[in-house]
CSV table of C-alpha atoms in Angstrom, one decimal:
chain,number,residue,atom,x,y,z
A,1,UNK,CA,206.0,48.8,-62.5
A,2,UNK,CA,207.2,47.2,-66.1
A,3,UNK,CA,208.3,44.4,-64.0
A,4,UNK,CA,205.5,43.4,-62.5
A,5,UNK,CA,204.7,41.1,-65.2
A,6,UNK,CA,207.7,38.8,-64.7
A,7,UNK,CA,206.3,38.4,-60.7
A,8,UNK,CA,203.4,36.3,-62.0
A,9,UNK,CA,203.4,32.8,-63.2
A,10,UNK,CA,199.9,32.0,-64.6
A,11,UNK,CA,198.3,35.3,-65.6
A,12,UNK,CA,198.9,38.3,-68.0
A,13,UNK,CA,199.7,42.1,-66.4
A,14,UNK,CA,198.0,45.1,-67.6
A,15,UNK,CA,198.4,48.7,-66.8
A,16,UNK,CA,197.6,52.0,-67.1
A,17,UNK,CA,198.6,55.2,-65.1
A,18,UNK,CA,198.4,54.1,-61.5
A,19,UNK,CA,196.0,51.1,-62.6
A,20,UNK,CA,196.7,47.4,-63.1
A,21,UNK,CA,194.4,44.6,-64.5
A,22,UNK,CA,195.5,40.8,-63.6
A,23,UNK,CA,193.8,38.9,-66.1
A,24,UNK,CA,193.0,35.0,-66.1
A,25,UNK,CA,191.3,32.8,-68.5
A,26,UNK,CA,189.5,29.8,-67.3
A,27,UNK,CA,187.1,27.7,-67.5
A,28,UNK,CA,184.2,27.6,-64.5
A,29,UNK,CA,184.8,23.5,-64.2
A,30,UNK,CA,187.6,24.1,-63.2
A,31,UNK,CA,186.6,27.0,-61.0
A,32,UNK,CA,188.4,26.2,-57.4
A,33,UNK,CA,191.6,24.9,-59.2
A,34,UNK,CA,191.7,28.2,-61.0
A,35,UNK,CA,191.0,31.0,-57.7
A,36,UNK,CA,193.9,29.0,-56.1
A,37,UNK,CA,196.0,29.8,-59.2
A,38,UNK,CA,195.4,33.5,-59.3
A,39,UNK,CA,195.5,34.0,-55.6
A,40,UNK,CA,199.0,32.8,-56.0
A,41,UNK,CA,199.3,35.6,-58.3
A,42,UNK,CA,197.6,37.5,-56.7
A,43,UNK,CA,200.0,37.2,-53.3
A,44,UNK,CA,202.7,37.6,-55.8
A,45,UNK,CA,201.6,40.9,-57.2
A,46,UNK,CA,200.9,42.3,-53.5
A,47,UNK,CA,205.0,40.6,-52.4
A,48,UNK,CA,205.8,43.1,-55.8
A,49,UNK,CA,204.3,45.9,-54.5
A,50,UNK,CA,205.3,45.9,-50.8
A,51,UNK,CA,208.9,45.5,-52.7
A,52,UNK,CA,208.1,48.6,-54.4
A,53,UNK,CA,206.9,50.6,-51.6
A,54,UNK,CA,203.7,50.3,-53.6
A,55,UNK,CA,200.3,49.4,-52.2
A,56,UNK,CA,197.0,47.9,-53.0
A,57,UNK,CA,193.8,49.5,-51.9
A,58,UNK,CA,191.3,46.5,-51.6
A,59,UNK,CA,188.9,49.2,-51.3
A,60,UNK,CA,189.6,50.1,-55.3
A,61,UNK,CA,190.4,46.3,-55.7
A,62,UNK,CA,187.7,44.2,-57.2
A,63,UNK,CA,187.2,40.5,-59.1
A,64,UNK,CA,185.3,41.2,-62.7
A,65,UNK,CA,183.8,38.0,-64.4
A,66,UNK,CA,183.3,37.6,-68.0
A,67,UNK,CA,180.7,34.7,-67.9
A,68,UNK,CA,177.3,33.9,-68.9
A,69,UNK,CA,174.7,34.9,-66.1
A,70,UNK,CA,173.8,31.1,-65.6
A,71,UNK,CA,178.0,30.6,-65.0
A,72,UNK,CA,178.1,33.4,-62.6
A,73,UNK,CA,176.7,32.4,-59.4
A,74,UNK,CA,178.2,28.9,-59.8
A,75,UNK,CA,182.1,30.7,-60.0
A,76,UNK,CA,181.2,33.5,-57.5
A,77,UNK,CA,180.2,30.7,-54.8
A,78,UNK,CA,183.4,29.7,-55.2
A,79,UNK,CA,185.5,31.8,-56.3
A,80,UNK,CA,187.2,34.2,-53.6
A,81,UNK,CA,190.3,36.0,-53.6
A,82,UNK,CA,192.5,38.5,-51.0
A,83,UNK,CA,194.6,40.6,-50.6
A,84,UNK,CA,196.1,41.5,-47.3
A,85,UNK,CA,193.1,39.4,-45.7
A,86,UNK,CA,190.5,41.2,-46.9
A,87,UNK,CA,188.4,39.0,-49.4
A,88,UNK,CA,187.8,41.5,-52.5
A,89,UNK,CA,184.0,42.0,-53.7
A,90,UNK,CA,183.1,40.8,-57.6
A,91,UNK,CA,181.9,42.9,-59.4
């Protein structure tokens, strides 16, 4: 998995163990602009692991905001991403 980081154009890689962290700053203007962006990552990441013979359990696989509480329901509304067509629950 240390490659996995050079599969993504826009966001950093972190992991741990069997655990990876895709993580994306930006602002909530900008908030449809910037799910389009990581879901590009986010399709790259799951290309990476089917490459791998590596999967992604969108059971385990959630979206974690750090926002104010007044921000957060204006990015959730918007703000969706997938993997393997299943839309993955914020946390």
């Amino acid at each position: 998995m240390c490659d996995l980081h050079k599969a993504v154009d826009n966001s950093g890689i972190q992991t741990f163990a069997d655990d990876t962290q895709i993580i994306f700053h930006f602002d909530a203007s900008d908030t449809q602009n910037s799910s389009d962006i990581l879901q590009l990552d986010l399709d790259k990441v799951h290309q990476f692991s089917m490459e791998h013979n590596l999967a992604i359990n969108p059971d385990k696989t959630q979206v974690l905001l750090f926002c104010s509480d007044q921000k957060r329901k204006t990015v959730e509304d918007s703000f969706h991403l997938t993997t393997d067509g299943i839309t993955l629950q914020h946390t």
